[in-house]
Amino acid sequence: MQRLIGQRVLLGVTGSIAAYKTPALVRGLVAAGADVQVVLSAAAKRFVAPMALAAVSGHAVRDDLWDENAELNMGHIELARWADVLLIAPASADVLARLATGQADDLLTTIALATTAPVIVAPAMNHVMWAHPATEANMDTLIARGLTCIGPDVGALAERETGAGRMSEPTTIVAALEQQIAERETPDQPEPLAGRRVLITAGPTREALDPVRYLTNHSSGRMGYALAAAAAAAGAEVVLVSGATALAVPEGVARIDVESAADMHAAVMAEIATADVFIGAAAVADYRPADVAAHKIKKSEGDAEIRLVRTRDIIADVSERYPQVFTLGFAAETTNMEAAARDKRTRKGLSMIAGNVVGPNDAFGREDNALFVVDAAGERYYERDSKTALAKRLVAELAQRLAERHTASI
Ligand code: PMT
């Protein structure tokens, strides 16, 4: 099993020629199931293009403690809390010294002080710098505080010298991280959804008006993808029916791509018969244009009107036709969220519902969310947290409900 599924890795990149390997490192981490965000030091930007790291991680790269826009989106303290692990690779002699003395004069060192996540470094520097008593003393201090070190390897260095100081290869770093996470987890930890099949919808639907235009919404798919990763990590066989998103398929998850609400309905109905759980996290259009023009609609003098007709309700159909399936729906509301969530759970016959407030700055597209959860056991709030953490909590709860159902039926 891939040990990085659902792990949030904050990668700090500092000034070393080895920074050119970090796009490959990010790809390796993502392929192993991790959600990766990157913070660059000022010197790192001389060795690797932020755009390359943004493209492979799927997140904007952070490099400035004083960037107001980036801070509004996810502040440095939020970023420090977001991380399950802070990996600094390559770690220059300079950053090791600054970590050892607890400095916080740039974004990366501030996060390193503010995080409670384990810190792992993969040093890279000239072999004389690595062997210097100052660097040795800094490493001793950091290791005594619980930081772990991967490498450095012995080999050819940038200055055409040979010695200890090469950053470990990306594949070695990913494997070492997987190993450390495996060791942190309880051995033989039970997988609460082992043997269960979980079908999840995520992302937006697109309802065509003509060959070039469609109606859609702001869903990024993050909530549904986080649920898919959490269910896979809990041992389930997971099928994700996804509207258009820019997200990578979580490791161990099978994805079916769809466009419209009708496509999503058909894909779900084709997969549901053998599912134990259905999670409707997609923002499915309630209406679609009544007619889809065969050719691009031409501009004319007057105004135009679009007649909309209802789409079929996927989750309501699942709960009606497959009452044995455990159904978790979402309620996306701009007002009276709690009342609407209770009402939707009853009306659609759902086992559980998670209400969330949506809007330009809420839920859609964000890394975090806050939920109001209702099921037969009662109502509770999940305080604002990352979608990854909320998904793990929801999956743990639904696994418990399934186990209770099973116990009640024997
Ligand atoms: O994707 P993100 O950017 O991470 O944002 C997450 C989210 C806000 C999209 C997610 O948390 C969420 O709320 N998803 C449900 C959005 C929605 O369509 O809510 P609703 O209240 O309109 O629908 C209620 C439930 O019925 C949902 O489970 C929905 O998937 C389902 N539904 C709705 C219409 C329809 N035709 N078929 C359905 O199955």
GROMACS .gro file of C-alpha atoms and ligand atoms in nm:
model
  449
    1MET     CA    1   0.000   0.000   0.000
    2GLN     CA    2   0.124   0.352  -0.079
    3ARG     CA    3   0.201   0.518   0.253
    4LEU     CA    4   0.169   0.878   0.134
    5ILE     CA    5  -0.201   0.863   0.044
    6GLY     CA    6  -0.368   1.165   0.199
    7GLN     CA    7  -0.040   1.294   0.349
    8ARG     CA    8   0.008   1.670   0.323
    9VAL     CA    9   0.372   1.734   0.246
   10LEU     CA   10   0.503   2.089   0.267
   11LEU     CA   11   0.825   2.095   0.063
   12GLY     CA   12   1.075   2.369   0.148
   13VAL     CA   13   1.331   2.426  -0.125
   14THR     CA   14   1.648   2.621  -0.046
   15GLY     CA   15   1.943   2.756  -0.242
   16SER     CA   16   2.141   2.469  -0.387
   17ILE     CA   17   2.202   2.347  -0.739
   18ALA     CA   18   2.017   2.028  -0.633
   19ALA     CA   19   1.696   2.236  -0.642
   20TYR     CA   20   1.676   2.145  -1.011
   21LYS     CA   21   1.569   1.795  -0.898
   22THR     CA   22   1.269   1.921  -0.701
   23PRO     CA   23   1.008   1.905  -0.983
   24ALA     CA   24   1.092   1.531  -1.008
   25LEU     CA   25   1.070   1.504  -0.628
   26VAL     CA   26   0.725   1.667  -0.627
   27ARG     CA   27   0.608   1.433  -0.904
   28GLY     CA   28   0.729   1.134  -0.702
   29LEU     CA   29   0.551   1.253  -0.388
   30VAL     CA   30   0.226   1.319  -0.578
   31ALA     CA   31   0.249   0.979  -0.748
   32ALA     CA   32   0.282   0.821  -0.402
   33GLY     CA   33  -0.049   0.985  -0.304
   34ALA     CA   34   0.073   1.299  -0.124
   35ASP     CA   35  -0.080   1.645  -0.150
   36VAL     CA   36   0.225   1.871  -0.194
   37GLN     CA   37   0.266   2.245  -0.145
   38VAL     CA   38   0.599   2.416  -0.207
   39VAL     CA   39   0.773   2.702  -0.028
   40LEU     CA   40   1.085   2.845  -0.192
   41SER     CA   41   1.361   3.042  -0.022
   42ALA     CA   42   1.485   3.352  -0.203
   43ALA     CA   43   1.803   3.168  -0.313
   44ALA     CA   44   1.609   2.863  -0.438
   45LYS     CA   45   1.444   3.075  -0.706
   46ARG     CA   46   1.787   3.111  -0.871
   47PHE     CA   47   1.797   2.734  -0.929
   48VAL     CA   48   1.439   2.626  -1.005
   49ALA     CA   49   1.143   2.799  -1.168
   50PRO     CA   50   0.842   2.848  -0.935
   51MET     CA   51   0.615   2.784  -1.237
   52ALA     CA   52   0.756   2.433  -1.280
   53LEU     CA   53   0.685   2.348  -0.915
   54ALA     CA   54   0.336   2.502  -0.933
   55ALA     CA   55   0.260   2.290  -1.240
   56VAL     CA   56   0.367   1.959  -1.085
   57SER     CA   57   0.223   2.023  -0.738
   58GLY     CA   58  -0.105   2.172  -0.861
   59HIS     CA   59  -0.071   2.454  -0.604
   60ALA     CA   60   0.060   2.809  -0.624
   61VAL     CA   61   0.416   2.820  -0.492
   62ARG     CA   62   0.483   3.039  -0.187
   63ASP     CA   63   0.804   3.236  -0.148
   64ASP     CA   64   0.728   3.548   0.049
   65LEU     CA   65   0.626   3.597   0.411
   66TRP     CA   66   0.491   3.941   0.321
   67ASP     CA   67   0.276   3.849   0.019
   68GLU     CA   68  -0.065   3.985   0.124
   69ASN     CA   69  -0.265   3.803  -0.144
   70ALA     CA   70  -0.108   3.465  -0.070
   71GLU     CA   71  -0.151   3.522   0.304
   72LEU     CA   72  -0.523   3.597   0.256
   73ASN     CA   73  -0.565   3.265   0.076
   74MET     CA   74  -0.369   3.054   0.325
   75GLY     CA   75  -0.166   3.237   0.590
   76HIS     CA   76   0.178   3.108   0.693
   77ILE     CA   77   0.043   2.979   1.024
   78GLU     CA   78  -0.237   2.795   0.839
   79LEU     CA   79   0.026   2.650   0.606
   80ALA     CA   80   0.230   2.537   0.908
   81ARG     CA   81  -0.083   2.369   1.051
   82TRP     CA   82  -0.180   2.223   0.712
   83ALA     CA   83   0.140   2.017   0.686
   84ASP     CA   84   0.154   1.656   0.804
   85VAL     CA   85   0.526   1.672   0.735
   86LEU     CA   86   0.772   1.950   0.651
   87LEU     CA   87   1.035   1.823   0.410
   88ILE     CA   88   1.324   2.057   0.330
   89ALA     CA   89   1.501   1.937   0.015
   90PRO     CA   90   1.756   2.046  -0.079
   91ALA     CA   91   1.852   2.183   0.264
   92SER     CA   92   2.148   2.419   0.229
   93ALA     CA   93   2.412   2.473   0.500
   94ASP     CA   94   2.256   2.816   0.553
   95VAL     CA   95   1.904   2.687   0.625
   96LEU     CA   96   2.039   2.421   0.864
   97ALA     CA   97   2.219   2.697   1.056
   98ARG     CA   98   1.908   2.913   1.065
   99LEU     CA   99   1.687   2.622   1.176
  100ALA     CA  100   1.938   2.533   1.450
  101THR     CA  101   1.930   2.888   1.589
  102GLY     CA  102   1.551   2.917   1.557
  103GLN     CA  103   1.553   3.211   1.318
  104ALA     CA  104   1.229   3.315   1.153
  105ASP     CA  105   1.327   3.578   0.900
  106ASP     CA  106   1.167   3.428   0.591
  107LEU     CA  107   0.859   3.220   0.509
  108LEU     CA  108   1.024   2.877   0.530
  109THR     CA  109   1.205   2.928   0.863
  110THR     CA  110   0.892   3.090   1.011
  111ILE     CA  111   0.686   2.785   0.910
  112ALA     CA  112   0.954   2.553   1.051
  113LEU     CA  113   0.915   2.725   1.389
  114ALA     CA  114   0.536   2.738   1.372
  115THR     CA  115   0.469   2.378   1.269
  116THR     CA  116   0.416   2.083   1.499
  117ALA     CA  117   0.464   1.844   1.204
  118PRO     CA  118   0.782   1.636   1.186
  119VAL     CA  119   1.065   1.808   0.999
  120ILE     CA  120   1.282   1.610   0.758
  121VAL     CA  121   1.581   1.752   0.575
  122ALA     CA  122   1.772   1.629   0.271
  123PRO     CA  123   2.096   1.829   0.283
  124ALA     CA  124   2.287   1.932  -0.027
  125MET     CA  125   2.613   2.127  -0.020
  126ASN     CA  126   2.984   2.113  -0.091
  127HIS     CA  127   3.152   1.825   0.097
  128VAL     CA  128   3.380   2.061   0.294
  129MET     CA  129   3.077   2.262   0.408
  130TRP     CA  130   2.899   1.939   0.511
  131ALA     CA  131   3.206   1.825   0.711
  132HIS     CA  132   3.255   2.166   0.875
  133PRO     CA  133   3.228   2.157   1.256
  134ALA     CA  134   2.966   2.436   1.241
  135THR     CA  135   2.740   2.229   1.012
  136GLU     CA  136   2.804   1.919   1.225
  137ALA     CA  137   2.708   2.109   1.540
  138ASN     CA  138   2.392   2.244   1.372
  139MET     CA  139   2.292   1.892   1.262
  140ASP     CA  140   2.356   1.757   1.615
  141THR     CA  141   2.128   2.028   1.758
  142LEU     CA  142   1.855   1.961   1.503
  143ILE     CA  143   1.866   1.582   1.540
  144ALA     CA  144   1.856   1.616   1.921
  145ARG     CA  145   1.532   1.813   1.869
  146GLY     CA  146   1.379   1.527   1.670
  147LEU     CA  147   1.447   1.638   1.312
  148THR     CA  148   1.538   1.355   1.076
  149CYS     CA  149   1.788   1.360   0.794
  150ILE     CA  150   1.789   1.182   0.458
  151GLY     CA  151   2.137   1.165   0.303
  152PRO     CA  152   2.340   1.340   0.187
  153ASP     CA  153   2.484   1.090  -0.060
  154VAL     CA  154   2.848   1.056  -0.155
  155GLY     CA  155   2.928   1.128  -0.520
  156ALA     CA  156   3.017   1.389  -0.777
  157LEU     CA  157   2.934   1.742  -0.663
  158ALA     CA  158   2.856   2.052  -0.866
  159GLU     CA  159   3.208   2.193  -0.826
  160ARG     CA  160   3.357   1.888  -1.002
  161GLU     CA  161   3.464   1.755  -0.664
  162THR     CA  162   3.362   1.429  -0.506
  163GLY     CA  163   3.248   1.366  -0.150
  164ALA     CA  164   2.950   1.361   0.085
  165GLY     CA  165   2.710   1.642   0.003
  166ARG     CA  166   2.490   1.530  -0.289
  167MET     CA  167   2.119   1.553  -0.222
  168SER     CA  168   1.967   1.204  -0.222
  169GLU     CA  169   1.780   1.115  -0.540
  170PRO     CA  170   1.407   1.202  -0.544
  171THR     CA  171   1.311   0.832  -0.547
  172THR     CA  172   1.525   0.772  -0.236
  173ILE     CA  173   1.367   1.067  -0.057
  174VAL     CA  174   1.012   0.949  -0.140
  175ALA     CA  175   1.094   0.595  -0.024
  176ALA     CA  176   1.251   0.727   0.300
  177LEU     CA  177   0.944   0.940   0.366
  178GLU     CA  178   0.713   0.644   0.305
  179GLN     CA  179   0.924   0.437   0.543
  180GLN     CA  180   0.910   0.704   0.816
  181ILE     CA  181   0.535   0.742   0.783
  182ALA     CA  182   0.490   0.364   0.790
  183GLU     CA  183   0.693   0.351   1.111
  184ARG     CA  184   0.487   0.630   1.267
  185GLU     CA  185   0.161   0.445   1.202
  186THR     CA  186   0.066   0.170   1.441
  187PRO     CA  187   0.180  -0.159   1.295
  188ASP     CA  188  -0.116  -0.373   1.188
  189GLN     CA  189  -0.344  -0.067   1.209
  190PRO     CA  190  -0.686  -0.196   1.104
  191GLU     CA  191  -0.824  -0.064   0.777
  192PRO     CA  192  -1.183   0.019   0.874
  193LEU     CA  193  -1.314   0.008   0.515
  194ALA     CA  194  -1.124  -0.304   0.404
  195GLY     CA  195  -1.348  -0.514   0.179
  196ARG     CA  196  -1.588  -0.221   0.118
  197ARG     CA  197  -1.657  -0.059  -0.218
  198VAL     CA  198  -1.702   0.320  -0.210
  199LEU     CA  199  -1.841   0.523  -0.500
  200ILE     CA  200  -1.783   0.899  -0.486
  201THR     CA  201  -1.885   1.189  -0.707
  202ALA     CA  202  -1.669   1.503  -0.716
  203GLY     CA  203  -1.630   1.831  -0.899
  204PRO     CA  204  -1.868   2.033  -1.113
  205THR     CA  205  -2.092   1.929  -1.400
  206ARG     CA  206  -2.104   2.114  -1.732
  207GLU     CA  207  -2.440   2.156  -1.904
  208ALA     CA  208  -2.392   2.238  -2.272
  209LEU     CA  209  -2.576   2.526  -2.440
  210ASP     CA  210  -2.405   2.477  -2.774
  211PRO     CA  211  -2.074   2.322  -2.886
  212VAL     CA  212  -1.870   2.601  -2.722
  213ARG     CA  213  -2.066   2.711  -2.413
  214TYR     CA  214  -2.190   2.549  -2.094
  215LEU     CA  215  -2.342   2.624  -1.753
  216THR     CA  216  -2.130   2.517  -1.456
  217ASN     CA  217  -2.028   2.613  -1.098
  218HIS     CA  218  -1.716   2.682  -0.892
  219SER     CA  219  -1.653   2.331  -0.755
  220SER     CA  220  -1.283   2.234  -0.777
  221GLY     CA  221  -1.337   1.871  -0.676
  222ARG     CA  222  -1.104   1.904  -0.374
  223MET     CA  223  -1.362   1.784  -0.118
  224GLY     CA  224  -1.455   1.476  -0.320
  225TYR     CA  225  -1.092   1.393  -0.404
  226ALA     CA  226  -0.996   1.425  -0.036
  227LEU     CA  227  -1.277   1.181   0.048
  228ALA     CA  228  -1.156   0.941  -0.220
  229ALA     CA  229  -0.800   0.952  -0.080
  230ALA     CA  230  -0.928   0.903   0.277
  231ALA     CA  231  -1.151   0.609   0.179
  232ALA     CA  232  -0.864   0.444  -0.013
  233ALA     CA  233  -0.632   0.497   0.286
  234ALA     CA  234  -0.899   0.328   0.502
  235GLY     CA  235  -0.870   0.019   0.281
  236ALA     CA  236  -1.175   0.065   0.056
  237GLU     CA  237  -1.191  -0.004  -0.317
  238VAL     CA  238  -1.274   0.345  -0.443
  239VAL     CA  239  -1.433   0.458  -0.769
  240LEU     CA  240  -1.442   0.834  -0.824
  241VAL     CA  241  -1.688   0.974  -1.078
  242SER     CA  242  -1.542   1.314  -1.151
  243GLY     CA  243  -1.653   1.626  -1.333
  244ALA     CA  244  -1.384   1.843  -1.495
  245THR     CA  245  -1.109   1.925  -1.242
  246ALA     CA  246  -0.737   1.997  -1.248
  247LEU     CA  247  -0.667   1.744  -0.971
  248ALA     CA  248  -0.452   1.431  -0.991
  249VAL     CA  249  -0.625   1.098  -0.924
  250PRO     CA  250  -0.539   0.987  -0.567
  251GLU     CA  251  -0.325   0.673  -0.554
  252GLY     CA  252  -0.528   0.354  -0.548
  253VAL     CA  253  -0.846   0.522  -0.678
  254ALA     CA  254  -1.017   0.444  -1.011
  255ARG     CA  255  -1.153   0.757  -1.181
  256ILE     CA  256  -1.433   0.784  -1.435
  257ASP     CA  257  -1.441   1.125  -1.607
  258VAL     CA  258  -1.779   1.279  -1.689
  259GLU     CA  259  -1.908   1.615  -1.812
  260SER     CA  260  -2.278   1.663  -1.752
  261ALA     CA  261  -2.523   1.569  -1.475
  262ALA     CA  262  -2.673   1.309  -1.711
  263ASP     CA  263  -2.326   1.155  -1.771
  264MET     CA  264  -2.265   1.150  -1.397
  265HIS     CA  265  -2.602   0.988  -1.332
  266ALA     CA  266  -2.529   0.718  -1.592
  267ALA     CA  267  -2.177   0.650  -1.458
  268VAL     CA  268  -2.305   0.622  -1.100
  269MET     CA  269  -2.590   0.388  -1.197
  270ALA     CA  270  -2.343   0.165  -1.384
  271GLU     CA  271  -2.125   0.130  -1.073
  272ILE     CA  272  -2.365   0.143  -0.779
  273ALA     CA  273  -2.497  -0.214  -0.769
  274THR     CA  274  -2.186  -0.350  -0.597
  275ALA     CA  275  -2.112  -0.044  -0.379
  276ASP     CA  276  -2.143  -0.037   0.000
  277VAL     CA  277  -2.114   0.342   0.026
  278PHE     CA  278  -2.212   0.631  -0.202
  279ILE     CA  279  -2.075   0.980  -0.134
  280GLY     CA  280  -2.221   1.269  -0.334
  281ALA     CA  281  -1.962   1.546  -0.307
  282ALA     CA  282  -2.010   1.670  -0.663
  283ALA     CA  283  -2.181   2.000  -0.729
  284VAL     CA  284  -2.436   1.858  -0.973
  285ALA     CA  285  -2.643   2.096  -1.185
  286ASP     CA  286  -3.009   2.093  -1.082
  287TYR     CA  287  -3.105   2.232  -1.424
  288ARG     CA  288  -2.974   2.196  -1.779
  289PRO     CA  289  -3.061   2.388  -2.097
  290ALA     CA  290  -3.373   2.232  -2.253
  291ASP     CA  291  -3.214   2.242  -2.597
  292VAL     CA  292  -2.850   2.212  -2.697
  293ALA     CA  293  -2.783   2.400  -3.020
  294ALA     CA  294  -2.598   2.193  -3.282
  295HIS     CA  295  -2.390   2.499  -3.381
  296LYS     CA  296  -2.258   2.801  -3.192
  297ILE     CA  297  -2.548   3.031  -3.105
  298LYS     CA  298  -2.506   3.354  -3.304
  299LYS     CA  299  -2.531   3.695  -3.145
  300SER     CA  300  -2.847   3.881  -3.252
  301GLU     CA  301  -2.995   4.224  -3.177
  302GLY     CA  302  -3.228   4.145  -2.892
  303ASP     CA  303  -3.178   3.964  -2.558
  304ALA     CA  304  -3.183   3.587  -2.541
  305GLU     CA  305  -3.350   3.348  -2.302
  306ILE     CA  306  -3.246   2.999  -2.200
  307ARG     CA  307  -3.515   2.753  -2.100
  308LEU     CA  308  -3.388   2.518  -1.831
  309VAL     CA  309  -3.523   2.177  -1.738
  310ARG     CA  310  -3.455   1.966  -1.429
  311THR     CA  311  -3.176   1.712  -1.417
  312ARG     CA  312  -3.221   1.381  -1.236
  313ASP     CA  313  -3.117   1.375  -0.871
  314ILE     CA  314  -2.837   1.118  -0.854
  315ILE     CA  315  -2.813   1.070  -0.479
  316ALA     CA  316  -3.191   1.060  -0.432
  317ASP     CA  317  -3.213   0.789  -0.701
  318VAL     CA  318  -2.934   0.592  -0.530
  319SER     CA  319  -3.102   0.603  -0.189
  320GLU     CA  320  -3.441   0.510  -0.336
  321ARG     CA  321  -3.321   0.221  -0.555
  322TYR     CA  322  -3.040   0.090  -0.333
  323PRO     CA  323  -3.157   0.136   0.028
  324GLN     CA  324  -2.882  -0.100   0.152
  325VAL     CA  325  -2.611   0.147   0.035
  326PHE     CA  326  -2.483   0.391   0.299
  327THR     CA  327  -2.536   0.738   0.146
  328LEU     CA  328  -2.341   1.049   0.247
  329GLY     CA  329  -2.463   1.366   0.076
  330PHE     CA  330  -2.355   1.728   0.099
  331ALA     CA  331  -2.573   2.036   0.124
  332ALA     CA  332  -2.419   2.345  -0.034
  333GLU     CA  333  -2.603   2.651   0.093
  334THR     CA  334  -2.566   3.028   0.104
  335THR     CA  335  -2.832   3.080   0.375
  336ASN     CA  336  -3.000   2.874   0.649
  337MET     CA  337  -2.746   2.597   0.596
  338GLU     CA  338  -2.838   2.384   0.898
  339ALA     CA  339  -3.214   2.379   0.825
  340ALA     CA  340  -3.152   2.303   0.457
  341ALA     CA  341  -2.909   2.020   0.544
  342ARG     CA  342  -3.164   1.855   0.776
  343ASP     CA  343  -3.434   1.895   0.513
  344LYS     CA  344  -3.219   1.754   0.228
  345ARG     CA  345  -3.119   1.453   0.436
  346THR     CA  346  -3.484   1.367   0.500
  347ARG     CA  347  -3.611   1.451   0.151
  348LYS     CA  348  -3.339   1.253  -0.028
  349GLY     CA  349  -3.345   0.968   0.225
  350LEU     CA  350  -2.972   0.992   0.310
  351SER     CA  351  -2.787   0.806   0.585
  352MET     CA  352  -2.571   1.112   0.657
  353ILE     CA  353  -2.535   1.468   0.529
  354ALA     CA  354  -2.260   1.727   0.559
  355GLY     CA  355  -2.382   2.085   0.520
  356ASN     CA  356  -2.140   2.358   0.415
  357VAL     CA  357  -2.175   2.728   0.349
  358VAL     CA  358  -2.069   2.807  -0.007
  359GLY     CA  359  -1.982   3.138  -0.167
  360PRO     CA  360  -1.697   3.327  -0.337
  361ASN     CA  361  -1.478   3.278  -0.028
  362ASP     CA  362  -1.635   2.969   0.121
  363ALA     CA  363  -1.593   2.598   0.051
  364PHE     CA  364  -1.558   2.611  -0.330
  365GLY     CA  365  -1.200   2.569  -0.445
  366ARG     CA  366  -1.050   2.630  -0.101
  367GLU     CA  367  -0.813   2.397   0.080
  368ASP     CA  368  -1.028   2.413   0.391
  369ASN     CA  369  -1.394   2.387   0.483
  370ALA     CA  370  -1.625   2.367   0.786
  371LEU     CA  371  -1.909   2.115   0.807
  372PHE     CA  372  -2.239   2.057   0.986
  373VAL     CA  373  -2.292   1.682   1.002
  374VAL     CA  374  -2.631   1.517   1.055
  375ASP     CA  375  -2.715   1.149   1.081
  376ALA     CA  376  -2.933   0.922   1.292
  377ALA     CA  377  -2.689   0.968   1.584
  378GLY     CA  378  -2.750   1.346   1.592
  379GLU     CA  379  -2.590   1.670   1.479
  380ARG     CA  380  -2.239   1.808   1.522
  381TYR     CA  381  -2.010   2.073   1.377
  382TYR     CA  382  -1.671   1.990   1.229
  383GLU     CA  383  -1.468   2.307   1.292
  384ARG     CA  384  -1.282   2.466   1.000
  385ASP     CA  385  -0.995   2.242   0.895
  386SER     CA  386  -0.826   2.122   0.577
  387LYS     CA  387  -1.049   1.921   0.343
  388THR     CA  388  -0.802   1.633   0.388
  389ALA     CA  389  -0.853   1.631   0.765
  390LEU     CA  390  -1.235   1.671   0.736
  391ALA     CA  391  -1.248   1.388   0.483
  392LYS     CA  392  -1.055   1.155   0.715
  393ARG     CA  393  -1.300   1.240   0.995
  394LEU     CA  394  -1.607   1.180   0.777
  395VAL     CA  395  -1.466   0.850   0.651
  396ALA     CA  396  -1.386   0.737   1.007
  397GLU     CA  397  -1.744   0.819   1.112
  398LEU     CA  398  -1.909   0.645   0.821
  399ALA     CA  399  -1.687   0.339   0.870
  400GLN     CA  400  -1.807   0.326   1.229
  401ARG     CA  401  -2.173   0.353   1.122
  402LEU     CA  402  -2.121   0.071   0.871
  403ALA     CA  403  -1.960  -0.146   1.139
  404GLU     CA  404  -2.254  -0.073   1.376
  405ARG     CA  405  -2.501  -0.169   1.099
  406HIS     CA  406  -2.310  -0.492   1.045
  407THR     CA  407  -2.309  -0.574   1.418
  408ALA     CA  408  -2.683  -0.495   1.443
  409SER     CA  409  -2.758  -0.730   1.153
  410ILE     CA  410  -2.584  -1.037   1.304
  411PMT     O1  411  -1.532   2.084  -0.499
  411PMT     P1  412  -1.485   2.180  -0.394
  411PMT     O2  413  -1.431   2.308  -0.454
  411PMT     O3  414  -1.390   2.117  -0.296
  411PMT     O4  415  -1.613   2.226  -0.310
  411PMT     C1  416  -1.678   2.133  -0.230
  411PMT     C2  417  -1.831   2.143  -0.245
  411PMT     C3  418  -1.880   2.275  -0.192
  411PMT     C4  419  -1.872   2.127  -0.391
  411PMT     C5  420  -1.887   2.021  -0.161
  411PMT     O5  421  -1.848   2.033  -0.027
  411PMT     C6  422  -2.040   2.017  -0.168
  411PMT     O6  423  -2.111   2.083  -0.095
  411PMT     N1  424  -2.091   1.935  -0.262
  411PMT     C7  425  -2.235   1.924  -0.294
  411PMT     C8  426  -2.275   2.038  -0.382
  411PMT     C9  427  -2.424   2.034  -0.418
  411PMT     O7  428  -2.459   2.009  -0.530
  411PMT     O8  429  -2.503   2.049  -0.316
  411PMT     P2  430  -2.668   2.054  -0.323
  411PMT     O9  431  -2.707   2.104  -0.189
  411PMT    O10  432  -2.710   2.128  -0.444
  411PMT    O11  433  -2.706   1.901  -0.341
  411PMT    C10  434  -2.733   1.815  -0.230
  411PMT    C11  435  -2.678   1.677  -0.258
  411PMT    O12  436  -2.745   1.620  -0.372
  411PMT    C12  437  -2.530   1.670  -0.290
  411PMT    O13  438  -2.476   1.555  -0.228
  411PMT    C13  439  -2.527   1.660  -0.442
  411PMT    O14  440  -2.408   1.590  -0.486
  411PMT    C14  441  -2.651   1.580  -0.470
  411PMT     N2  442  -2.713   1.604  -0.601
  411PMT    C15  443  -2.760   1.727  -0.635
  411PMT    C16  444  -2.824   1.745  -0.758
  411PMT    C17  445  -2.837   1.633  -0.845
  411PMT     N3  446  -2.895   1.646  -0.965
  411PMT     N4  447  -2.788   1.514  -0.809
  411PMT    C18  448  -2.727   1.497  -0.690
  411PMT    O15  449  -2.681   1.386  -0.658
   0.00000   0.00000   0.00000
